[in-house]
Amino acid sequence: MGGCGTWAWPELLVLLGSAWLWVGSAQPTPPGPTHAPGPQLRFRLAGYPRKHNEGRVEVFYNDEWGTICDDDFTLGNAHVLCRHLGFVAATGWAHSAKYGKGVGRIWLDNVNCAGSEKSIGDCKHRGWGNSDCSHEEDAGVVCKDERIPGFKDSNVIETEQSHVEEVRLRPVVSGGRRQLPVTEGIVEVRYKDSWAQICDQGWDSHNSRVICGMMGFPAEKKVNRNFYKLFTERQQLNYRLHSVSCTGTEVHLSMCSFEFYRGNSSAACGAGMPAVVSCVPGPLFATGNAHKKKQRQQQQQQGQPRIRLKGGARIGEGRVEVLKSSEWGTICDDRWNLQSASVVCRELGFGSAKEALTGARMGQGTGPIHLNEVQCRGTEKSLWNCPFRNITQEDCKHTEDAAVRCNIPYMGYENLIRLSGGRSRFEGRVEVAVGAGDGDQPRWGLVCGEGWGTLEAMVACRQLGLGFANHGLQETWYWDASNVTEMVMSGVKCAGHEMSLSHCQHHGASLSCRNTGTRFAAGVICSETASDLLLHAPLVQETAYIEDRPLHMLYCAAEENCLASSARLANWPYGHRRLLRFSSQIHNRGRADFRPKAGRHSWVWHECHRHYHSMDIFTHYDILTPNGTKVAEGHKASFCLEDTECEEDVAKRYECANFGEQGITVGCWDLYRHDIDCQWIDITDVKPGNYILQVVINPNFEVAESDFTNNAMKCNCKYDGHRIWVHSCHIGDALSEEANKRFEQYPGQLNNQIS
């Protein structure tokens, strides 16, 4: 039991990412040809989502805050602005209001700095207040996270008097020190190069709630203060804060009111003791069987949750979707803020919100937009308890879908995996640590590449904190950078939602791997963004019909296996096959283009249809009985993935003509019309009855997507032997569990009137 600076425990750090930075100009600006202002020029970083060293640049000029337009913006401009803000240099800049649209004046436009200027006023520009831009063109900067030595400003993060950026829970119970997550301990704040305590005089449950939220826990509970009093009496303490007073709705301790101790604080706090907090973990992070059992019982009583996150790469982040009238929909971002986002996070079993994201930053949803102008206080148990406005058609589009990033507990999973040999930190051969329990030194080894695919790679990239998987590699030709050659994990099979590879099925200690050379070890290429394909369900319903097609017109289709197996026994070229035909319109609603896994060099030429296949199986088409038995099937190769049409302001990027690049751009869709070959299911052998039509895009997970749960579309259909009625088409995860059950138990149509 050493002092507060000697604990060899993974530090649980929370970085304040939403504080305003505003600083005086580093030095007065001399007058020049562009009429630069004098010392009253000030700057700040604003907007979200962002860290403390990035954001939308706002300038205070002529007693008014305004923004800078991104026209002709360069890294040189960013260097000058970052120095104004107290950072040594810029590492990048952002255009098109990446950090949200500002308000008020646009003070500068067509700014052109060399990068060495003392002030932004010394750079060329159109003149103060002279701009032809809108706030959709507000510029942002990303500064190097290194301060100019001795730089004086009133930045709330950096100023000595209000510096509370990093907070941790230090466990003192021997069992608690080994087990993650840490749910109970002494609250400590970073001070200079060590950690300091908070005096608990006046400390209440509101304060504990804020700390637990920062640590990734939805709620706080009472703690045995007497135990800690005995423990801390023998400790050398260094108090930093006192008189902490939170309302309970803050997302960070720095937003509460508190006071600092001055000078020597070792004898401070009088009759008090260090603040201690105990937190209740959410279901995903609960440890111990009794705890998990209790939470399972609570979930069963509450039924299906009415809120979920979609499209996020990491646990605890995503687009917010809510269940209303048995249908999932999104929330419009008008007035969306950290308080409302925190209610969502806690309701889902996470901590408070790190970021409240606007502008469909986690991809666009589909279906209805249920809520608008949600205004939570932060104390509500559920988002449904907050005031909100029902949506009208003119209010919002899916480009305004709200999203969240929640605080989650530190689990240390990222310390048990690493990549080696890649060209960047986002790729490489996967190495995992085994036998790292109870202080033992971990042993690093490789993962067998057999059976390794996109779902396994998704989990590996999530565990690494590197976003989505672009590719899962079964063979790796990377440089042997770490001298690790032993296989320690095989038979890995993931569902795709796990937090760590160790949570997936695998062979355990009894390894089984045919090829054990390092070349056959699993590898990944990760990416911050991914595509997300969805089928436009109404179009299937509108275009479905039956055609009896003569066999002499189906030779090419037979060559590509687009007919039922019984077609081989038919009396070619006489007779016909009965085909259920429909159009497929496949949208990319993700944040990256959908590209076929295989490059052009390996596409397969089909002479009969005279086109290349970039993916052998792009879509599965099935006819199922209500109990799920498959009675007919079809498949569609992607002979041409291209942008048929795009949303307004989105340019087409892919077209198949002249052996062009194939893919679907974000915001575009690919249309396979009902009258092209193989765009059907052969139902020649299907008896009359009630069935489910199911269409699954990217069924073998060949290409990574941010969300595979929305790749299936289902319809009810009634076939009377002559005609077919297709109705109730919907994306697989669009309805409530109850509505899905009703759909699957559908008794059938009594006539051809679809109500």
PDB file of C-alpha atoms in Angstrom, residues 70-83 88-94 111-117 120 123 139-144:
ATOM      1  CA  ASP A  70     -12.664  27.430 -45.613  1.00  0.00           C
ATOM      2  CA  ASP A  71     -12.163  28.867 -49.143  1.00  0.00           C
ATOM      3  CA  ASP A  72      -8.461  28.567 -50.115  1.00  0.00           C
ATOM      4  CA  PHE A  73      -7.677  27.383 -46.562  1.00  0.00           C
ATOM      5  CA  THR A  74      -4.217  25.841 -46.090  1.00  0.00           C
ATOM      6  CA  LEU A  75      -2.069  24.221 -43.432  1.00  0.00           C
ATOM      7  CA  GLY A  76      -0.159  27.523 -43.259  1.00  0.00           C
ATOM      8  CA  ASN A  77      -3.364  29.226 -42.045  1.00  0.00           C
ATOM      9  CA  ALA A  78      -3.818  26.479 -39.439  1.00  0.00           C
ATOM     10  CA  HIS A  79      -0.223  26.957 -38.140  1.00  0.00           C
ATOM     11  CA  VAL A  80      -0.843  30.665 -37.515  1.00  0.00           C
ATOM     12  CA  LEU A  81      -4.207  30.069 -35.839  1.00  0.00           C
ATOM     13  CA  CYS A  82      -2.865  27.264 -33.604  1.00  0.00           C
ATOM     14  CA  ARG A  83      -0.102  29.571 -32.379  1.00  0.00           C
ATOM     15  CA  VAL A  88       3.184  25.083 -31.101  1.00  0.00           C
ATOM     16  CA  ALA A  89       1.850  24.113 -34.559  1.00  0.00           C
ATOM     17  CA  ALA A  90      -0.996  22.571 -36.540  1.00  0.00           C
ATOM     18  CA  THR A  91      -1.235  18.950 -37.666  1.00  0.00           C
ATOM     19  CA  GLY A  92      -4.276  19.442 -39.886  1.00  0.00           C
ATOM     20  CA  TRP A  93      -7.346  21.460 -40.699  1.00  0.00           C
ATOM     21  CA  ALA A  94     -10.995  20.729 -41.465  1.00  0.00           C
ATOM     22  CA  VAL A 111      -7.208  33.634 -46.069  1.00  0.00           C
ATOM     23  CA  ASN A 112      -3.734  32.814 -47.397  1.00  0.00           C
ATOM     24  CA  CYS A 113      -0.882  32.527 -44.869  1.00  0.00           C
ATOM     25  CA  ALA A 114       2.652  31.353 -45.525  1.00  0.00           C
ATOM     26  CA  GLY A 115       2.653  29.880 -42.012  1.00  0.00           C
ATOM     27  CA  SER A 116       5.281  32.061 -40.373  1.00  0.00           C
ATOM     28  CA  GLU A 117       3.125  35.157 -39.775  1.00  0.00           C
ATOM     29  CA  ILE A 120      -3.759  35.997 -38.922  1.00  0.00           C
ATOM     30  CA  CYS A 123      -2.016  37.104 -43.933  1.00  0.00           C
ATOM     31  CA  ALA A 139     -13.056  26.145 -41.131  1.00  0.00           C
ATOM     32  CA  GLY A 140     -11.581  24.158 -38.250  1.00  0.00           C
ATOM     33  CA  VAL A 141      -8.058  23.296 -37.126  1.00  0.00           C
ATOM     34  CA  VAL A 142      -6.311  20.368 -35.462  1.00  0.00           C
ATOM     35  CA  CYS A 143      -3.389  21.612 -33.373  1.00  0.00           C
ATOM     36  CA  LYS A 144      -0.386  19.634 -32.167  1.00  0.00           C
TER      37      LYS A 144
END
